[in-house]
Amino acid sequence: MTEDTLPVGGNAKERIKAFIERVENLTAEKKTFADDIKEVYAEAKSSGFDVRALRECVKLRAKDAEKLKNEKAILDIYLNAIGMDFLL
Amino acid sequence: MTEDTLPVGGNAKERIKAFIERVENLTAEKKTFADDIKEVYAEAKSSGFDVRALRECVKLRAKDAEKLKNEKAILDIYLNAIGMDFLL
Amino acid sequence: MTEDTLPVGGNAKERIKAFIERVENLTAEKKTFADDIKEVYAEAKSSGFDVRALRECVKLRAKDAEKLKNEKAILDIYLNAIGMDFLL
Amino acid sequence: MTEDTLPVGGNAKERIKAFIERVENLTAEKKTFADDIKEVYAEAKSSGFDVRALRECVKLRAKDAEKLKNEKAILDIYLNAIGMDFLL
DNA sequence: ACACAAAGTTCGCGTC
DNA sequence: GACGCGAACTTTGTGT
């Protein structure tokens, strides 16, 4: 019925279903943690902390410190060039 | 030194660190599952299946069937209007 | 002051500023059209048309017809495999 | 043929086509400028400038200076809290 | 609070 | 093999 675009065999349907279900299960697990992360930020916010800054910290901590220093050094040059020294 | 933008108290630093670490831990867990999902698709692909179609199936299954039918009905009208009947 | 990360020369600052301003001007123009597009959709919506379907049509029209037919054929096989025949 | 989901009238097809074509034309214009922006960055890069920093400058300049100062002040507090003082 | 829309990030692909 | 390009997904912000 459907040759040529599928690794034929009578069980192609079953295999397709199996792949999809595996993805769905994993996606559900993943969502769990995504929701947990949101909760943490919500808790932080309701405690008076700045969520934007927290997110930024997380992002920065995920990067290599040396690379970070380099990038900051370069950016500072450019910021100075355009007169935005107040961000240095 | 830093009052006013933080829920003061000498332990603000510790609380900030705690929030960030909780997020980082959850993010790591989340990444685990994201990676697993990729592996499933990679396995499917190397088995000869079409990853794009699989992804689309997953996306469609996540939606409500009735809503899906509705949307398809409307889209078909529009596709017909612009002469793309071969997609019906 | 800034050696090594910049194509030196006393006018590096000016060149940086010039690049940035060129980008900003082009960005402003680009935004004009982005806004116009939004207006078109808003007008369509307020005329009773389905914006989602319109967006989908635009996306589909931007693709090659042959490729589109192929993709649809494959997707149909997969949808059939998972019993979502009502989307065929 | 298609009543109920459309602002009926025999010219619904024409109106749909018109909306889509307007969007397509505007999209083409928009793409022109997007391409121009890329060219500017490419030129800057081939002149030895740091594209990442230039993009960052553009982004920062688009924001309100006061808000920027505020955000930086807050972020600095948080960075200090987590011991990333080298980014101050 | 929910959905829609916008932005940023990531991934896969084609090119050189 | 790397680089840039374009598409897709995720996440964030907003408006209802």
Short mmCIF file of C-alpha atoms (C1' of nucleotides) in Angstrom, two decimals:
data_model
loop_
_atom_site.label_atom_id
_atom_site.label_comp_id
_atom_site.label_asym_id
_atom_site.label_seq_id
_atom_site.Cartn_x
_atom_site.Cartn_y
_atom_site.Cartn_z
CA MET A 1 0.00 0.00 0.00
CA THR A 2 2.68 2.49 0.83
CA GLU A 3 5.95 1.28 -0.52
CA ASP A 4 8.98 3.35 -1.19
CA THR A 5 8.89 5.99 1.46
CA LEU A 6 8.97 3.56 4.29
CA PRO A 7 11.26 0.79 5.40
CA VAL A 8 8.76 -1.71 4.24
CA GLY A 9 7.59 -4.64 6.15
CA GLY A 10 4.16 -5.32 7.46
CA ASN A 11 5.00 -3.86 10.83
CA ALA A 12 5.85 -0.37 9.65
CA LYS A 13 2.69 0.97 11.24
CA GLU A 14 3.57 -0.54 14.57
CA ARG A 15 7.06 0.85 14.45
CA ILE A 16 5.76 4.30 13.61
CA LYS A 17 3.37 4.18 16.51
CA ALA A 18 6.13 2.98 18.79
CA PHE A 19 8.45 5.83 17.87
CA ILE A 20 5.72 8.38 18.37
CA GLU A 21 4.75 7.01 21.73
CA ARG A 22 8.32 6.98 22.92
CA VAL A 23 8.65 10.62 21.95
CA GLU A 24 5.39 11.47 23.65
CA ASN A 25 6.42 9.85 26.88
CA LEU A 26 9.74 11.61 26.90
CA THR A 27 8.06 14.88 26.06
CA ALA A 28 5.77 14.48 29.03
CA GLU A 29 8.74 13.97 31.32
CA LYS A 30 10.49 16.93 29.84
CA LYS A 31 7.45 19.08 30.39
CA THR A 32 7.47 18.12 34.05
CA PHE A 33 10.83 19.76 34.49
CA ALA A 34 9.97 22.75 32.36
CA ASP A 35 7.01 23.32 34.64
CA ASP A 36 9.16 22.92 37.71
CA ILE A 37 11.53 25.56 36.41
CA LYS A 38 8.65 27.95 35.93
CA GLU A 39 7.56 27.29 39.46
CA VAL A 40 10.97 28.12 40.81
CA TYR A 41 10.94 31.45 39.01
CA ALA A 42 7.42 32.12 40.18
CA GLU A 43 8.46 31.42 43.74
CA ALA A 44 11.47 33.68 43.39
CA LYS A 45 9.34 36.44 41.96
CA SER A 46 6.77 36.21 44.72
CA SER A 47 9.65 36.39 47.17
CA GLY A 48 10.65 39.72 45.72
CA PHE A 49 13.54 38.68 43.51
CA ASP A 50 14.10 39.84 39.97
CA VAL A 51 13.32 37.03 37.60
CA ARG A 52 15.01 38.67 34.65
CA ALA A 53 18.27 38.91 36.53
CA LEU A 54 17.98 35.36 37.75
CA ARG A 55 17.45 34.11 34.21
CA GLU A 56 20.43 36.08 33.06
CA CYS A 57 22.56 34.59 35.80
CA VAL A 58 21.55 31.10 34.81
CA LYS A 59 22.36 31.83 31.22
CA LEU A 60 25.75 33.31 32.05
CA ARG A 61 26.69 30.50 34.40
CA ALA A 62 26.08 28.03 31.60
CA LYS A 63 28.86 29.62 29.59
CA ASP A 64 32.60 29.26 29.88
CA ALA A 65 34.11 31.87 32.18
CA GLU A 66 37.07 32.63 29.95
CA LYS A 67 34.94 33.07 26.88
CA LEU A 68 32.66 35.28 28.94
CA LYS A 69 35.53 37.51 29.98
CA ASN A 70 36.68 37.82 26.42
CA GLU A 71 33.27 38.72 25.15
CA LYS A 72 32.78 41.28 27.85
CA ALA A 73 36.14 42.87 27.08
CA ILE A 74 35.27 43.21 23.42
CA LEU A 75 31.78 44.47 24.09
CA ASP A 76 33.15 47.10 26.43
CA ILE A 77 35.31 48.45 23.64
CA TYR A 78 32.32 48.72 21.37
CA LEU A 79 30.12 50.27 24.02
CA ASN A 80 32.78 52.84 24.65
CA ALA A 81 33.00 53.52 20.94
CA ILE A 82 29.33 54.42 20.81
CA GLY A 83 29.35 56.38 24.00
CA MET A 84 27.39 53.99 26.18
CA ASP A 85 29.99 54.06 28.89
CA PHE A 86 27.35 53.86 31.58
CA LEU A 87 27.08 50.17 30.80
CA LEU A 88 30.68 49.48 31.46
CA MET B 1 24.92 48.28 49.80
CA THR B 2 22.14 46.92 47.67
CA GLU B 3 18.86 47.57 49.35
CA ASP B 4 15.64 48.27 47.61
CA THR B 5 15.82 45.91 44.69
CA LEU B 6 16.06 42.88 46.83
CA PRO B 7 14.00 41.40 49.62
CA VAL B 8 16.57 42.51 52.08
CA GLY B 9 18.05 40.42 54.73
CA GLY B 10 21.57 39.25 55.05
CA ASN B 11 20.80 35.98 53.40
CA ALA B 12 19.69 37.40 50.06
CA LYS B 13 22.85 36.12 48.40
CA GLU B 14 22.23 32.64 49.63
CA ARG B 15 18.67 32.67 48.46
CA ILE B 16 19.72 33.88 45.04
CA LYS B 17 22.26 31.13 44.77
CA ALA B 18 19.70 28.59 45.88
CA PHE B 19 17.17 29.64 43.26
CA ILE B 20 19.77 29.53 40.55
CA GLU B 21 20.99 26.13 41.52
CA ARG B 22 17.51 24.72 41.63
CA VAL B 23 16.91 26.00 38.13
CA GLU B 24 20.20 24.59 36.94
CA ASN B 25 19.45 21.16 38.33
CA LEU B 26 16.04 21.08 36.78
CA THR B 27 17.47 22.30 33.51
CA ALA B 28 19.94 19.45 33.50
CA GLU B 29 17.16 16.94 34.01
CA LYS B 30 15.14 18.55 31.30
CA LYS B 31 18.06 18.35 28.94
CA THR B 32 18.30 14.64 29.59
CA PHE B 33 14.89 14.10 28.13
CA ALA B 34 15.44 16.50 25.29
CA ASP B 35 18.48 14.48 24.36
CA ASP B 36 16.53 11.26 24.61
CA ILE B 37 13.94 12.63 22.25
CA LYS B 38 16.63 13.45 19.76
CA GLU B 39 17.97 9.96 20.03
CA VAL B 40 14.59 8.49 19.27
CA TYR B 41 14.30 10.59 16.13
CA ALA B 42 17.83 9.70 15.14
CA GLU B 43 17.06 6.04 15.56
CA ALA B 44 13.90 6.41 13.51
CA LYS B 45 15.77 8.22 10.80
CA SER B 46 18.51 5.63 10.62
CA SER B 47 15.78 3.03 10.35
CA GLY B 48 14.50 4.71 7.24
CA PHE B 49 11.57 6.63 8.65
CA ASP B 50 10.75 10.23 7.86
CA VAL B 51 11.54 12.39 10.86
CA ARG B 52 9.62 15.36 9.61
CA ALA B 53 6.45 13.31 9.35
CA LEU B 54 7.01 11.78 12.76
CA ARG B 55 7.42 15.22 14.31
CA GLU B 56 4.26 16.37 12.61
CA CYS B 57 2.37 13.38 13.94
CA VAL B 58 3.53 14.09 17.45
CA LYS B 59 2.46 17.68 17.11
CA LEU B 60 -0.94 16.76 15.75
CA ARG B 61 -1.59 14.11 18.38
CA ALA B 62 -0.96 16.69 21.06
CA LYS B 63 -3.94 18.66 19.84
CA ASP B 64 -7.60 18.11 20.38
CA ALA B 65 -9.15 15.99 17.62
CA GLU B 66 -12.24 18.13 17.24
CA LYS B 67 -10.26 21.32 17.01
CA LEU B 68 -8.01 19.64 14.50
CA LYS B 69 -10.94 18.68 12.31
CA ASN B 70 -12.24 22.19 12.44
CA GLU B 71 -8.94 23.71 11.51
CA LYS B 72 -8.47 21.32 8.66
CA ALA B 73 -11.94 22.08 7.32
CA ILE B 74 -11.21 25.79 7.35
CA LEU B 75 -7.78 25.42 5.85
CA ASP B 76 -9.21 23.31 3.05
CA ILE B 77 -11.56 26.10 2.16
CA TYR B 78 -8.70 28.55 1.98
CA LEU B 79 -6.49 26.20 0.01
CA ASN B 80 -9.29 25.71 -2.45
CA ALA B 81 -9.72 29.44 -2.71
CA ILE B 82 -6.13 29.87 -3.80
CA GLY B 83 -6.13 26.91 -6.11
CA MET B 84 -3.93 24.61 -4.10
CA ASP B 85 -6.41 21.77 -4.29
CA PHE B 86 -3.63 19.24 -4.55
CA LEU B 87 -3.14 19.65 -0.83
CA LEU B 88 -6.67 18.70 0.01
CA MET C 1 43.60 51.78 24.04
CA THR C 2 41.84 49.05 22.18
CA GLU C 3 44.39 47.16 20.21
CA ASP C 4 44.10 43.61 19.08
CA THR C 5 40.40 43.02 18.87
CA LEU C 6 39.76 45.71 16.38
CA PRO C 7 41.02 46.61 12.95
CA VAL C 8 43.03 49.37 14.42
CA GLY C 9 43.20 52.83 13.15
CA GLY C 10 42.05 55.94 14.85
CA ASN C 11 38.72 55.83 13.10
CA ALA C 12 37.60 52.48 14.46
CA LYS C 13 35.02 54.19 16.64
CA GLU C 14 33.56 56.01 13.71
CA ARG C 15 33.35 52.87 11.65
CA ILE C 16 31.63 51.03 14.47
CA LYS C 17 29.12 53.79 14.81
CA ALA C 18 28.56 53.81 11.09
CA PHE C 19 27.87 50.08 10.92
CA ILE C 20 25.46 50.28 13.82
CA GLU C 21 23.59 53.17 12.33
CA ARG C 22 23.26 51.46 9.00
CA VAL C 23 21.81 48.43 10.73
CA GLU C 24 19.45 50.58 12.74
CA ASN C 25 18.15 52.34 9.68
CA LEU C 26 17.58 49.10 7.84
CA THR C 27 15.94 47.63 10.90
CA ALA C 28 13.54 50.54 11.02
CA GLU C 29 12.58 49.97 7.41
CA LYS C 30 12.16 46.30 8.02
CA LYS C 31 9.91 47.01 10.96
CA THR C 32 7.73 49.13 8.73
CA PHE C 33 6.90 46.15 6.61
CA ALA C 34 6.52 43.82 9.56
CA ASP C 35 3.96 46.24 10.92
CA ASP C 36 2.21 46.43 7.58
CA ILE C 37 1.93 42.67 7.52
CA LYS C 38 0.34 42.71 10.93
CA GLU C 39 -2.11 45.28 9.73
CA VAL C 40 -3.11 43.15 6.80
CA TYR C 41 -3.83 40.22 9.08
CA ALA C 42 -5.69 42.46 11.49
CA GLU C 43 -7.80 43.76 8.65
CA ALA C 44 -8.48 40.23 7.44
CA LYS C 45 -9.45 39.15 10.93
CA SER C 46 -11.80 42.05 11.43
CA SER C 47 -13.35 41.15 8.10
CA GLY C 48 -14.18 37.74 9.43
CA PHE C 49 -11.39 35.69 7.87
CA ASP C 50 -9.33 33.10 9.68
CA VAL C 51 -5.86 34.46 10.28
CA ARG C 52 -4.39 31.10 11.13
CA ALA C 53 -5.47 29.67 7.80
CA LEU C 54 -4.20 32.71 5.97
CA ARG C 55 -0.80 32.40 7.61
CA GLU C 56 -0.72 28.75 6.71
CA CYS C 57 -1.54 29.55 3.10
CA VAL C 58 1.25 32.07 2.91
CA LYS C 59 3.67 29.54 4.35
CA LEU C 60 2.58 26.83 1.94
CA ARG C 61 2.70 29.09 -1.10
CA ALA C 62 6.29 29.92 -0.28
CA LYS C 63 7.24 26.29 -0.74
CA ASP C 64 7.83 24.30 -3.87
CA ALA C 65 4.65 22.57 -5.08
CA GLU C 66 6.35 19.30 -5.88
CA LYS C 67 8.05 19.11 -2.54
CA LEU C 68 4.74 19.94 -0.92
CA LYS C 69 3.00 17.09 -2.69
CA ASN C 70 5.71 14.71 -1.62
CA GLU C 71 5.55 15.78 1.98
CA LYS C 72 1.81 15.50 2.05
CA ALA C 73 1.94 12.01 0.56
CA ILE C 74 4.38 10.87 3.20
CA LEU C 75 2.51 12.51 6.03
CA ASP C 76 -0.69 10.85 4.90
CA ILE C 77 0.96 7.47 5.20
CA TYR C 78 2.03 8.24 8.74
CA LEU C 79 -1.32 9.66 9.73
CA ASN C 80 -2.97 6.55 8.43
CA ALA C 81 -0.53 4.44 10.39
CA ILE C 82 -1.58 6.08 13.63
CA GLY C 83 -5.25 6.06 12.83
CA MET C 84 -5.74 9.77 12.27
CA ASP C 85 -7.43 9.19 8.95
CA PHE C 86 -9.79 12.07 9.54
CA LEU C 87 -6.95 14.39 8.63
CA LEU C 88 -6.43 12.85 5.24
CA MET D 1 -19.94 25.60 -1.05
CA THR D 2 -18.13 26.94 1.96
CA GLU D 3 -20.49 28.89 4.08
CA ASP D 4 -20.25 29.49 7.78
CA THR D 5 -16.57 29.93 8.41
CA LEU D 6 -16.19 32.75 6.00
CA PRO D 7 -17.69 36.18 5.61
CA VAL D 8 -19.80 34.86 2.83
CA GLY D 9 -20.29 36.46 -0.46
CA GLY D 10 -19.27 35.16 -3.81
CA ASN D 11 -16.04 37.11 -3.70
CA ALA D 12 -14.61 35.45 -0.62
CA LYS D 13 -12.05 33.62 -2.75
CA GLU D 14 -10.89 36.82 -4.31
CA ARG D 15 -10.56 38.51 -0.98
CA ILE D 16 -8.57 35.63 0.41
CA LYS D 17 -6.24 35.75 -2.53
CA ALA D 18 -5.88 39.49 -2.17
CA PHE D 19 -4.94 39.29 1.49
CA ILE D 20 -2.40 36.60 0.81
CA GLU D 21 -0.82 38.50 -2.02
CA ARG D 22 -0.57 41.64 0.02
CA VAL D 23 1.20 39.71 2.73
CA GLU D 24 3.51 38.11 0.21
CA ASN D 25 4.47 41.41 -1.31
CA LEU D 26 5.17 42.95 2.06
CA THR D 27 7.13 39.90 3.07
CA ALA D 28 9.30 40.25 0.01
CA GLU D 29 10.04 43.86 0.87
CA LYS D 30 10.79 42.92 4.42
CA LYS D 31 13.19 40.26 3.25
CA THR D 32 15.02 42.87 1.21
CA PHE D 33 15.93 44.74 4.33
CA ALA D 34 16.70 41.62 6.29
CA ASP D 35 19.17 40.72 3.57
CA ASP D 36 20.64 44.19 3.62
CA ILE D 37 21.20 43.90 7.34
CA LYS D 38 23.04 40.65 6.83
CA GLU D 39 25.19 42.30 4.24
CA VAL D 40 26.15 45.08 6.62
CA TYR D 41 27.22 42.56 9.23
CA ALA D 42 29.10 40.56 6.63
CA GLU D 43 30.91 43.67 5.55
CA ALA D 44 31.74 44.53 9.13
CA LYS D 45 33.02 41.05 9.76
CA SER D 46 35.21 41.03 6.68
CA SER D 47 36.59 44.36 7.89
CA GLY D 48 37.70 42.71 11.09
CA PHE D 49 34.94 43.83 13.43
CA ASP D 50 33.17 41.62 15.92
CA VAL D 51 29.67 40.92 14.70
CA ARG D 52 28.46 39.61 18.02
CA ALA D 53 29.41 42.83 19.74
CA LEU D 54 27.85 44.90 17.00
CA ARG D 55 24.59 43.00 17.31
CA GLU D 56 24.67 43.49 21.04
CA CYS D 57 25.20 47.22 20.61
CA VAL D 58 22.25 47.45 18.27
CA LYS D 59 20.11 45.58 20.73
CA LEU D 60 21.17 47.77 23.64
CA ARG D 61 20.71 51.00 21.74
CA ALA D 62 17.15 50.01 20.99
CA LYS D 63 16.37 50.07 24.67
CA ASP D 64 15.70 52.96 26.97
CA ALA D 65 18.87 54.20 28.66
CA GLU D 66 17.30 54.58 32.07
CA LYS D 67 15.80 51.13 32.02
CA LEU D 68 19.14 49.81 30.87
CA LYS D 69 20.92 51.40 33.79
CA ASN D 70 18.40 49.96 36.18
CA GLU D 71 18.69 46.50 34.77
CA LYS D 72 22.44 46.62 34.86
CA ALA D 73 22.41 47.76 38.48
CA ILE D 74 20.18 44.88 39.47
CA LEU D 75 22.10 42.34 37.45
CA ASP D 76 25.32 43.49 39.05
CA ILE D 77 23.90 42.76 42.44
CA TYR D 78 22.95 39.27 41.39
CA LEU D 79 26.27 38.62 39.69
CA ASN D 80 28.03 39.70 42.84
CA ALA D 81 25.82 37.41 44.87
CA ILE D 82 26.94 34.42 42.85
CA GLY D 83 30.56 35.41 42.75
CA MET D 84 30.80 36.36 39.10
CA ASP D 85 32.35 39.70 39.90
CA PHE D 86 34.57 39.52 36.86
CA LEU D 87 31.54 40.48 34.81
CA LEU D 88 30.97 43.67 36.68
"C1'" DA E 1 -5.42 32.69 33.24
"C1'" DC E 2 -5.47 31.71 28.59
"C1'" DA E 3 -4.13 32.19 24.01
"C1'" DC E 4 -1.85 34.62 20.72
"C1'" DA E 5 2.08 36.73 19.00
"C1'" DA E 6 7.21 37.86 19.08
"C1'" DA E 7 11.92 36.78 20.06
"C1'" DG E 8 15.64 33.86 20.85
"C1'" DT E 9 17.77 29.55 20.40
"C1'" DT E 10 18.71 25.25 18.33
"C1'" DC E 11 18.93 21.90 14.74
"C1'" DG E 12 19.37 20.03 10.14
"C1'" DC E 13 20.91 21.11 5.30
"C1'" DG E 14 23.28 22.70 1.57
"C1'" DT E 15 27.33 24.97 0.14
"C1'" DC E 16 32.02 26.01 -0.41
"C1'" DG F 1 34.83 19.61 7.23
"C1'" DA F 2 33.25 24.05 8.43
"C1'" DC F 3 30.54 27.71 7.65
"C1'" DG F 4 26.48 30.09 6.78
"C1'" DC F 5 21.48 29.70 5.78
"C1'" DG F 6 16.92 28.62 6.67
"C1'" DA F 7 13.45 26.16 9.22
"C1'" DA F 8 11.63 24.51 13.63
"C1'" DC F 9 11.01 24.53 18.43
"C1'" DT F 10 11.03 26.71 22.79
"C1'" DT F 11 10.40 30.25 25.64
"C1'" DT F 12 8.99 34.97 26.88
"C1'" DG F 13 5.95 38.75 26.87
"C1'" DT F 14 1.47 40.67 26.05
"C1'" DG F 15 -3.31 41.48 25.56
"C1'" DT F 16 -7.81 39.78 26.21
#
